Amino acid sequence: MSDKQIGREIGQALGANLTRRSLFALGGAAAVTGALAACGSNTGREPAATGGGASGGSGVTLNQWYHQYGEAGTQQAVEKYAAAYKDATVKVSWKPGDYDQSTAASLLTDAGPDVFEYGNGPTIDMIKGGQVVDLTDLIGDTKSDFNPSILERMTYQGKTYAVPQVVDMQLLVYRKSMLDKAGIQPPQTIDELIAAAKKLTQGNVKGLFLGNDGGAGLMGGPMLWSAGLDYLTKDNQFGFDDPRAATALGKLREMWDAKVLLLGAPKDWFDASALTSGLTAMQFTGLWTFPDIKKGLGDDFGVLPWPALDSSGKASVPVGAYGSCVSAKSKDVEAAKKFVKWLWIDQTQDQLDFATSYGFHIPSRTSLISQASTLKSGQAADAAKLATDVGHAQSPILWTPKCATAFGDAMNRIVKEGADPAGEIAKVKAVADPELKRVLA
Amino acid sequence: MAIVRSKRQSRVTGWARYSALVVAALLFLIPFYLLIRSAFMREQDLGSPDFHWLPPVWETSNLTGLFDNPAIPMARSLLNSGLIAVTQTVGVLVISGLAGYGLARIPYRWSNAVFYTITATLLIPAAVTFVPSFVLVSTLGWISTLRGLIIPGLFQALATFLFRQFFLGFPKEIEEAAFIDGLGYWGTFWKIVVPNSMGFVAAIGTITFIGSWNAFLWPLVIGRDQESWTVQIALSTFLTAQSVQVSQLFMAALVAIVPLLLMFLFLQRWIVEGVERTGIAGD
Amino acid sequence: MTPTKFVGVGNYLDMLSDPAFRSSLVTFLAFAVFIVPTTFVISLGAALLVARTRVMQSFFRSVFFLPTACSYVVASLIWKMSIFSGIRSGLANGVLGWFGVDSIPWLSLADPPWYWLVIVTARLWLQVGFYMILFLAGIQRISPTLYEAAAIDGAEGWKVFRHITLPQLRATSTAVLLLLLINAFQAFDEFYNILSTFGTYPPYARPPLVYLYYTALGSGQDFGHGSAGAVILTLIIAIVAVVQGRILRLGDRGE
């Protein structure tokens, strides 16, 4: 008996009358289902059934999902864009919290979205599992106008599966006055950064804020790049089985041990408040916080890339973009694609508004960057220049969520527990090698 | 001599006992105090480099801001929590009450087997089986619906067990008089047994209501959609995602527990009495 | 979501050999070994103190009982953001500051594992009151004549507690221990709310339900293994409950 049948029976039993017997049957059925479900194959991932693109026109309702942006007004903005769309009713869902996981999970069910954003485009598993739709034809001629490295990140085997919405970047922000007072020049290497953080740590003010986990979650990539390495090599092999990687990751532990890192701040790295309320002198954060920093500190801040480990490494700023994707389980894939094209390709004014009116982002269309007045002067202009000069895509598409989890766990052990970096890297490699083999097959 | 020593000793232990009680009571009250204080603090004072016993500035706009903030579905989640808690409480009282009475009084071939089955499931908390339950409920298409949130919690083995124990101790003579007057089991239950058990019903009702209002894992699993969030899920989401002002989050938490604390203080006597009467704790 | 392939007991074997699942069982064990006796002792102590108090008895009882009405989510918020925040604006670090001690980032450190202090104190605050009420009910059922007889024999203090109160509370104690153990098995709310941030959970302090939550409802959507884990847990609880019942009953016969 499948659990679907059992479910139907229970439904009828409950609908008919709440007799004691049927309720007891419910308990029994739950137990049976449990045992059955435990014997089922792992995920029951079925090849996604493509929705029948029959109807179209005004009768269609599309569900569009966003993660919760922290900046005030963003939600109203996306609702406004959606309301202006004529060819379908678009229902915007604003999803705070565990967005990546819950969205990935819901793509497998019928309760998922039609159109959704996903960090740096869909995962390789979503693409290979046929859960998302090929959007190459939507982009068409505009391809050359998109930031190339971002678009490439959303492309697999020549097909593009997401339309980049806006480019986000992370960078090092420092309080000018605090550095001046301590007589410190903006640091250019990791060792200079550590020395500066030590000098700036005084009383209840810490030198540097890399997130409440000491940078374990955030700084893995930037540390590899600062050593001149990357997650994967050019030919898609494991990229940081190298003593320099161990040295670089060990530097985070050095900062942790020196007690110069701010830990346990009320709001994490993605919010400006640790910097503006004077808990830290330097913070790694996102360009999107600039309006808040400006409000709190005026002109008393400067920007830097994450510095190079040494002369043979590279400074960098991570850049990434939420990409708009279409679920293969959508009831009307064509209508969903049409809406994505309308909003994220045709409506350039909405795209500009979304990128610049709330938090600060960089438009993903290069032709729009020159129109973004917010990025023309001051620290935001410096930041935009960093993104162009030393911007580095966050992680490659073949770096699967499983690899990311293994790397995150290793970073946690290196930074928080002082585990041996070389040994931890070997553990990540043991997970990543078979994963790479799987996705490259 | 012995008496004198023991008197002095009892005075000393009396003082020690009071000091211990007062210190412990303060420790137990501090979290409530911090909740209230933080709900009226400005955002920048909560993240400031110093600890404040009192808010430097009393920020009452947190309350209005909370209900005006479109990012926090406060009114909706309070409504959901209220609906779920009320229906589950009524449902549990009616279903478990009837089941408990039936098991205690109605001779029936399988009644022992049924009772032992219920007792066995007592030991297996519902939370542990949340994965298979989720599979079941999602097969019914009840994800993100009030049905999915309410119906699985309508029958509770513990409440049934407690009702049975309580009704076993209900004076049989009264019921027999009712039977002589021509009332069946149904009439006796509603006209005689229930009106004379209101204290116990209130105790089970309060415990169920609190449990339902404070439930977390099941609403987290089922309430995938913002419209189906309970107030606990709303609080948890904003706590773990840090996407709203912390001061507003404290205000939201305060709003979420005040009705419950008032109800609890008011009905506490019944719970205590219920616990004493049922012998949940043994006998 | 319908099972597509019958894999027999494969998922059960996978879960039993999964080091993360096994370490979650160890986490539960460590947690239970601490929280069960600690809650037991504190609630019994509170009940004894309150029972002997004549002045303001109902006030003290209410104060200890009040947190029962609070949810784990609200308690986690207070504990995480207000008491154990990593900076001076948190109560714990504020107090340390008066003594000139450096701030401790309670929830960021994995070594020493201060997060246990945060989790354990939150749970104690929430559940001590309820068990205190159970003990109070038990204490009030003890016949005063037993104490009078003891007083005539000259017994007092610890002796009375050891030879009268404790044996008379045997039934209550059994119930409390079992309830505490079952509650510890269900530990999820405070772990999830205190330790997870932005959808990620650290690779330590994962009790079984937290691990199953991320297995079944995380990006993997692995219901097969999740359900197998749930069934294994259920069996463990059933065995523990039966064994505990047997041990305490054996103890009865021994008396």
mmCIF file of C-alpha atoms in Angstrom, chain C residues 1-238:
data_model
loop_
_atom_site.group_PDB
_atom_site.id
_atom_site.type_symbol
_atom_site.label_atom_id
_atom_site.label_comp_id
_atom_site.label_asym_id
_atom_site.label_seq_id
_atom_site.Cartn_x
_atom_site.Cartn_y
_atom_site.Cartn_z
ATOM 1 C CA MET C 1 7.413 12.209 -2.563
ATOM 2 C CA THR C 2 6.052 8.713 -3.086
ATOM 3 C CA PRO C 3 8.784 6.168 -2.499
ATOM 4 C CA THR C 4 10.038 5.201 -5.918
ATOM 5 C CA LYS C 5 12.136 2.216 -5.068
ATOM 6 C CA PHE C 6 12.113 -0.260 -2.238
ATOM 7 C CA VAL C 7 15.580 -0.458 -0.798
ATOM 8 C CA GLY C 8 14.827 -2.751 2.119
ATOM 9 C CA VAL C 9 16.798 -2.072 5.273
ATOM 10 C CA GLY C 10 19.501 -0.187 3.360
ATOM 11 C CA ASN C 11 18.558 3.192 4.813
ATOM 12 C CA TYR C 12 18.582 1.803 8.353
ATOM 13 C CA LEU C 13 22.074 0.398 7.864
ATOM 14 C CA ASP C 14 23.243 3.667 6.278
ATOM 15 C CA MET C 15 21.992 5.669 9.253
ATOM 16 C CA LEU C 16 23.563 3.305 11.775
ATOM 17 C CA SER C 17 26.913 3.614 10.035
ATOM 18 C CA ASP C 18 26.645 7.382 9.474
ATOM 19 C CA PRO C 19 29.207 8.978 11.812
ATOM 20 C CA ALA C 20 27.228 12.230 11.983
ATOM 21 C CA PHE C 21 24.085 10.407 13.121
ATOM 22 C CA ARG C 22 26.041 8.404 15.643
ATOM 23 C CA SER C 23 27.720 11.524 16.961
ATOM 24 C CA SER C 24 24.268 13.102 17.322
ATOM 25 C CA LEU C 25 23.331 10.168 19.561
ATOM 26 C CA VAL C 26 26.476 10.788 21.603
ATOM 27 C CA THR C 27 25.537 14.471 21.847
ATOM 28 C CA PHE C 28 22.116 13.481 23.139
ATOM 29 C CA LEU C 29 23.687 11.118 25.646
ATOM 30 C CA ALA C 30 26.050 13.790 26.999
ATOM 31 C CA PHE C 31 23.193 16.269 27.149
ATOM 32 C CA ALA C 32 20.849 13.839 28.917
ATOM 33 C CA VAL C 33 23.484 12.715 31.412
ATOM 34 C CA PHE C 34 23.831 16.327 32.484
ATOM 35 C CA ILE C 35 20.355 17.784 32.130
ATOM 36 C CA VAL C 36 18.296 14.936 33.628
ATOM 37 C CA PRO C 37 19.974 14.741 37.061
ATOM 38 C CA THR C 38 20.508 18.515 37.219
ATOM 39 C CA THR C 39 16.865 19.333 36.549
ATOM 40 C CA PHE C 40 15.847 16.584 38.943
ATOM 41 C CA VAL C 41 17.949 17.934 41.803
ATOM 42 C CA ILE C 42 17.077 21.583 41.251
ATOM 43 C CA SER C 43 13.345 20.963 40.956
ATOM 44 C CA LEU C 44 13.332 18.750 44.013
ATOM 45 C CA GLY C 45 15.338 21.353 45.917
ATOM 46 C CA ALA C 46 12.997 24.129 44.859
ATOM 47 C CA ALA C 47 9.988 22.029 45.836
ATOM 48 C CA LEU C 48 11.448 21.333 49.298
ATOM 49 C CA LEU C 49 12.247 25.019 49.830
ATOM 50 C CA VAL C 50 8.812 26.160 48.691
ATOM 51 C CA ALA C 51 6.996 23.429 50.626
ATOM 52 C CA ARG C 52 8.562 24.506 53.941
ATOM 53 C CA THR C 53 7.887 28.178 53.371
ATOM 54 C CA ARG C 54 4.819 29.689 54.916
ATOM 55 C CA VAL C 55 5.396 33.336 53.990
ATOM 56 C CA MET C 56 4.703 34.146 50.335
ATOM 57 C CA GLN C 57 4.583 30.485 49.385
ATOM 58 C CA SER C 58 2.307 31.012 46.423
ATOM 59 C CA PHE C 59 4.451 33.923 45.212
ATOM 60 C CA PHE C 60 7.583 31.808 45.098
ATOM 61 C CA ARG C 61 5.716 28.933 43.520
ATOM 62 C CA SER C 62 4.390 31.238 40.791
ATOM 63 C CA VAL C 63 7.816 32.722 40.091
ATOM 64 C CA PHE C 64 9.395 29.328 39.509
ATOM 65 C CA PHE C 65 6.388 28.076 37.577
ATOM 66 C CA LEU C 66 6.000 31.144 35.342
ATOM 67 C CA PRO C 67 8.711 30.272 32.751
ATOM 68 C CA THR C 68 6.662 27.155 31.898
ATOM 69 C CA ALA C 69 4.386 29.492 29.942
ATOM 70 C CA CYS C 70 7.326 30.794 27.939
ATOM 71 C CA SER C 71 8.301 29.209 24.636
ATOM 72 C CA TYR C 72 11.741 27.891 23.785
ATOM 73 C CA VAL C 73 11.916 30.438 20.986
ATOM 74 C CA VAL C 74 11.370 33.391 23.317
ATOM 75 C CA ALA C 75 13.837 31.978 25.828
ATOM 76 C CA SER C 76 16.395 31.467 23.039
ATOM 77 C CA LEU C 77 15.977 35.079 21.990
ATOM 78 C CA ILE C 78 16.568 36.342 25.527
ATOM 79 C CA TRP C 79 19.496 33.993 26.107
ATOM 80 C CA LYS C 80 21.179 34.604 22.761
ATOM 81 C CA MET C 81 20.709 38.340 22.358
ATOM 82 C CA SER C 82 20.326 39.634 25.885
ATOM 83 C CA ILE C 83 22.154 37.440 28.373
ATOM 84 C CA PHE C 84 24.879 35.690 26.391
ATOM 85 C CA SER C 85 25.592 38.152 23.624
ATOM 86 C CA GLY C 86 29.316 38.277 22.839
ATOM 87 C CA ILE C 87 29.769 41.925 23.743
ATOM 88 C CA ARG C 88 29.382 44.027 26.882
ATOM 89 C CA SER C 89 25.737 44.829 26.178
ATOM 90 C CA GLY C 90 24.957 41.223 27.156
ATOM 91 C CA LEU C 91 24.250 40.652 30.849
ATOM 92 C CA ALA C 92 26.854 37.914 31.326
ATOM 93 C CA ASN C 93 29.663 39.933 29.750
ATOM 94 C CA GLY C 94 28.429 43.071 31.497
ATOM 95 C CA VAL C 95 28.853 41.307 34.837
ATOM 96 C CA LEU C 96 32.301 39.990 33.814
ATOM 97 C CA GLY C 97 33.181 43.570 32.894
ATOM 98 C CA TRP C 98 32.606 44.740 36.488
ATOM 99 C CA PHE C 99 35.370 42.371 37.508
ATOM 100 C CA GLY C 100 37.614 43.461 34.670
ATOM 101 C CA VAL C 101 37.335 40.150 32.835
ATOM 102 C CA ASP C 102 37.467 40.157 29.028
ATOM 103 C CA SER C 103 34.233 39.579 27.120
ATOM 104 C CA ILE C 104 33.598 35.951 26.253
ATOM 105 C CA PRO C 105 31.959 35.236 22.888
ATOM 106 C CA TRP C 106 29.780 32.471 24.382
ATOM 107 C CA LEU C 107 28.248 31.261 21.148
ATOM 108 C CA SER C 108 31.190 31.760 18.812
ATOM 109 C CA LEU C 109 33.634 29.578 20.680
ATOM 110 C CA ALA C 110 33.741 25.871 20.041
ATOM 111 C CA ASP C 111 36.562 25.339 22.496
ATOM 112 C CA PRO C 112 35.874 25.693 25.406
ATOM 113 C CA PRO C 113 32.266 24.796 24.595
ATOM 114 C CA TRP C 114 30.553 27.683 26.376
ATOM 115 C CA TYR C 115 27.477 27.178 24.189
ATOM 116 C CA TRP C 116 26.508 24.305 26.478
ATOM 117 C CA LEU C 117 26.173 26.786 29.332
ATOM 118 C CA VAL C 118 23.786 28.858 27.226
ATOM 119 C CA ILE C 119 21.685 25.883 26.138
ATOM 120 C CA VAL C 120 21.548 24.171 29.498
ATOM 121 C CA THR C 121 20.618 27.266 31.516
ATOM 122 C CA ALA C 122 17.843 28.121 29.062
ATOM 123 C CA ARG C 123 16.347 24.656 29.393
ATOM 124 C CA LEU C 124 16.662 24.673 33.179
ATOM 125 C CA TRP C 125 14.869 27.997 33.397
ATOM 126 C CA LEU C 126 12.055 26.725 31.200
ATOM 127 C CA GLN C 127 11.409 23.347 32.775
ATOM 128 C CA VAL C 128 12.420 23.426 36.445
ATOM 129 C CA GLY C 129 9.098 24.986 37.491
ATOM 130 C CA PHE C 130 6.965 22.237 36.023
ATOM 131 C CA TYR C 131 8.844 19.435 37.740
ATOM 132 C CA MET C 132 8.867 21.439 40.953
ATOM 133 C CA ILE C 133 5.060 21.399 40.848
ATOM 134 C CA LEU C 134 5.079 17.621 40.415
ATOM 135 C CA PHE C 135 7.378 17.241 43.416
ATOM 136 C CA LEU C 136 5.305 19.681 45.470
ATOM 137 C CA ALA C 137 2.216 17.579 44.807
ATOM 138 C CA GLY C 138 4.135 14.487 45.894
ATOM 139 C CA ILE C 139 5.450 16.148 49.044
ATOM 140 C CA GLN C 140 1.998 17.285 50.047
ATOM 141 C CA ARG C 141 0.719 13.738 49.795
ATOM 142 C CA ILE C 142 3.200 12.490 52.410
ATOM 143 C CA SER C 143 1.358 11.854 55.626
ATOM 144 C CA PRO C 144 2.366 14.267 58.434
ATOM 145 C CA THR C 145 2.260 11.399 60.927
ATOM 146 C CA LEU C 146 5.417 10.001 59.338
ATOM 147 C CA TYR C 147 7.263 13.218 60.128
ATOM 148 C CA GLU C 148 5.795 13.344 63.641
ATOM 149 C CA ALA C 149 7.025 9.833 64.265
ATOM 150 C CA ALA C 150 10.462 10.771 62.974
ATOM 151 C CA ALA C 151 10.562 13.837 65.217
ATOM 152 C CA ILE C 152 9.780 11.672 68.249
ATOM 153 C CA ASP C 153 12.658 9.403 67.250
ATOM 154 C CA GLY C 154 14.883 12.501 67.208
ATOM 155 C CA ALA C 155 15.522 12.352 63.462
ATOM 156 C CA GLU C 156 15.947 15.657 61.669
ATOM 157 C CA GLY C 157 17.292 17.348 58.556
ATOM 158 C CA TRP C 158 19.090 15.071 56.143
ATOM 159 C CA LYS C 159 17.974 11.910 57.955
ATOM 160 C CA VAL C 160 14.315 12.778 57.582
ATOM 161 C CA PHE C 161 14.849 13.584 53.925
ATOM 162 C CA ARG C 162 16.806 10.386 53.309
ATOM 163 C CA HIS C 163 14.496 8.017 55.156
ATOM 164 C CA ILE C 164 11.045 9.562 54.773
ATOM 165 C CA THR C 165 10.745 12.195 52.045
ATOM 166 C CA LEU C 166 12.791 10.491 49.359
ATOM 167 C CA PRO C 167 11.276 6.988 49.685
ATOM 168 C CA GLN C 168 7.779 8.494 49.805
ATOM 169 C CA LEU C 169 8.520 10.355 46.567
ATOM 170 C CA ARG C 170 9.543 7.211 44.715
ATOM 171 C CA ALA C 171 6.526 7.195 42.389
ATOM 172 C CA THR C 172 6.891 10.900 41.636
ATOM 173 C CA SER C 173 10.618 10.523 41.031
ATOM 174 C CA THR C 174 10.063 7.693 38.560
ATOM 175 C CA ALA C 175 7.582 9.784 36.588
ATOM 176 C CA VAL C 176 9.842 12.852 36.655
ATOM 177 C CA LEU C 177 12.880 10.909 35.493
ATOM 178 C CA LEU C 178 10.991 9.335 32.621
ATOM 179 C CA LEU C 179 9.465 12.649 31.530
ATOM 180 C CA LEU C 180 12.857 14.370 31.713
ATOM 181 C CA LEU C 181 14.472 11.682 29.617
ATOM 182 C CA ILE C 182 11.749 11.793 26.975
ATOM 183 C CA ASN C 183 12.022 15.578 26.889
ATOM 184 C CA ALA C 184 15.783 15.414 26.448
ATOM 185 C CA PHE C 185 15.256 13.082 23.478
ATOM 186 C CA GLN C 186 13.066 15.712 21.860
ATOM 187 C CA ALA C 187 15.660 18.472 22.273
ATOM 188 C CA PHE C 188 15.410 20.635 19.211
ATOM 189 C CA ASP C 189 13.933 24.085 19.807
ATOM 190 C CA GLU C 190 16.674 25.752 21.835
ATOM 191 C CA PHE C 191 19.508 24.117 19.876
ATOM 192 C CA TYR C 192 18.027 25.257 16.583
ATOM 193 C CA ASN C 193 17.208 28.767 17.723
ATOM 194 C CA ILE C 194 20.397 29.451 19.645
ATOM 195 C CA LEU C 195 22.985 27.851 17.378
ATOM 196 C CA SER C 196 21.740 28.202 13.816
ATOM 197 C CA THR C 197 22.351 31.390 11.905
ATOM 198 C CA PHE C 198 21.122 32.197 8.460
ATOM 199 C CA GLY C 199 20.291 28.620 7.579
ATOM 200 C CA THR C 200 23.541 27.053 8.673
ATOM 201 C CA TYR C 201 24.214 24.976 11.763
ATOM 202 C CA PRO C 202 27.668 24.382 13.209
ATOM 203 C CA PRO C 203 29.084 20.850 12.910
ATOM 204 C CA TYR C 204 28.880 20.304 16.676
ATOM 205 C CA ALA C 205 26.132 20.201 19.327
ATOM 206 C CA ARG C 206 23.721 18.505 16.940
ATOM 207 C CA PRO C 207 21.200 16.382 18.853
ATOM 208 C CA PRO C 208 19.365 13.705 16.818
ATOM 209 C CA LEU C 209 16.289 15.749 15.891
ATOM 210 C CA VAL C 210 18.420 18.640 14.664
ATOM 211 C CA TYR C 211 20.438 16.251 12.528
ATOM 212 C CA LEU C 212 17.296 14.611 11.142
ATOM 213 C CA TYR C 213 15.767 18.015 10.428
ATOM 214 C CA TYR C 214 18.698 19.033 8.263
ATOM 215 C CA THR C 215 18.860 15.577 6.637
ATOM 216 C CA ALA C 216 15.202 15.340 5.704
ATOM 217 C CA LEU C 217 14.164 18.942 5.243
ATOM 218 C CA GLY C 218 17.438 20.554 4.261
ATOM 219 C CA SER C 219 18.564 20.849 0.669
ATOM 220 C CA GLY C 220 18.975 17.081 0.437
ATOM 221 C CA GLN C 221 15.283 16.275 1.067
ATOM 222 C CA ASP C 222 16.348 12.827 2.099
ATOM 223 C CA PHE C 223 13.118 11.441 3.540
ATOM 224 C CA GLY C 224 14.256 7.848 3.312
ATOM 225 C CA HIS C 225 17.212 8.309 5.619
ATOM 226 C CA GLY C 226 15.315 10.835 7.748
ATOM 227 C CA SER C 227 12.508 8.363 8.402
ATOM 228 C CA ALA C 228 14.953 5.562 9.099
ATOM 229 C CA GLY C 229 16.611 7.796 11.685
ATOM 230 C CA ALA C 230 13.224 8.548 13.250
ATOM 231 C CA VAL C 231 12.378 4.844 13.534
ATOM 232 C CA ILE C 232 15.777 4.109 15.099
ATOM 233 C CA LEU C 233 15.237 6.887 17.641
ATOM 234 C CA THR C 234 11.772 5.592 18.458
ATOM 235 C CA LEU C 235 13.170 2.132 19.123
ATOM 236 C CA ILE C 236 15.892 3.551 21.360
ATOM 237 C CA ILE C 237 13.350 5.505 23.387
ATOM 238 C CA ALA C 238 11.106 2.474 23.751
#
